[in-house]
């Protein structure tokens, strides 16, 4: 059974930093692209960042580009999101998600979408 | 970027009802739409892929229809356990975009 467990969410001041992690199990981690998706209170879901299976291809939403860094450790089956220069509008529940189809880049069109999600970790940016 | 407009945002149903949730795309996205169910504090569950295909292990009371720009998730004979937040996702273009979601309450 695929499991994705996020951690690292917290209350942080504007301008601060936070590192989220997503621990994965139940599948061959190194074979799948992964993404971060967030949901702000009362809003819809927003794609944040994606990383390919090897970790050498990363992609970001314009809203976080230059501030967030997605990375992965395939030896530890863990995905990370380093969040810098945080803003109030980054307040959200952050989920990691696994691609349905192995071997794809996050930018592959018609990629089947995600088949598994984590339950999320809450980030609150407030003074 | 494809915009998905999902409706209604909230609905209240009685056990046994048939429920329809709509997801409309701003451009033609073939059948590249998935549906998910999420309950508070839990991970989202993949229920419909490619607009119409029931994910293995999901109750056949769930079904999906549509192609192009109009998509529908149908829940037949709704049960109390179906109370959840439902959302659509398109993977036709990059990046994925999502409907605003529908909260389904069971009376």
PDB file of C-alpha atoms in Angstrom, chain A residues 4 22-30 34 73-79:
ATOM      1  CA  UNK A   4       2.903   9.403   1.790  1.00  0.00           C
ATOM      2  CA  UNK A  22       7.278  13.705   2.614  1.00  0.00           C
ATOM      3  CA  UNK A  23       8.213  10.176   3.637  1.00  0.00           C
ATOM      4  CA  UNK A  24       7.123   7.569   1.098  1.00  0.00           C
ATOM      5  CA  UNK A  25       6.608   3.823   1.238  1.00  0.00           C
ATOM      6  CA  UNK A  26       4.853   1.068  -0.646  1.00  0.00           C
ATOM      7  CA  UNK A  27       6.262   1.755  -4.119  1.00  0.00           C
ATOM      8  CA  UNK A  28       9.599   2.026  -5.943  1.00  0.00           C
ATOM      9  CA  UNK A  29      10.252   5.640  -4.988  1.00  0.00           C
ATOM     10  CA  UNK A  30      13.096   6.290  -7.445  1.00  0.00           C
ATOM     11  CA  UNK A  34       6.460  13.656  -7.355  1.00  0.00           C
ATOM     12  CA  UNK A  73      16.575  11.744  -1.567  1.00  0.00           C
ATOM     13  CA  UNK A  74      16.012   8.493  -3.429  1.00  0.00           C
ATOM     14  CA  UNK A  75      18.174   6.611  -0.913  1.00  0.00           C
ATOM     15  CA  UNK A  76      15.781   7.613   1.883  1.00  0.00           C
ATOM     16  CA  UNK A  77      12.503   7.627  -0.061  1.00  0.00           C
ATOM     17  CA  UNK A  78      11.912  11.209   0.962  1.00  0.00           C
ATOM     18  CA  UNK A  79      10.711  14.317  -0.852  1.00  0.00           C
TER      19      UNK A  79
END
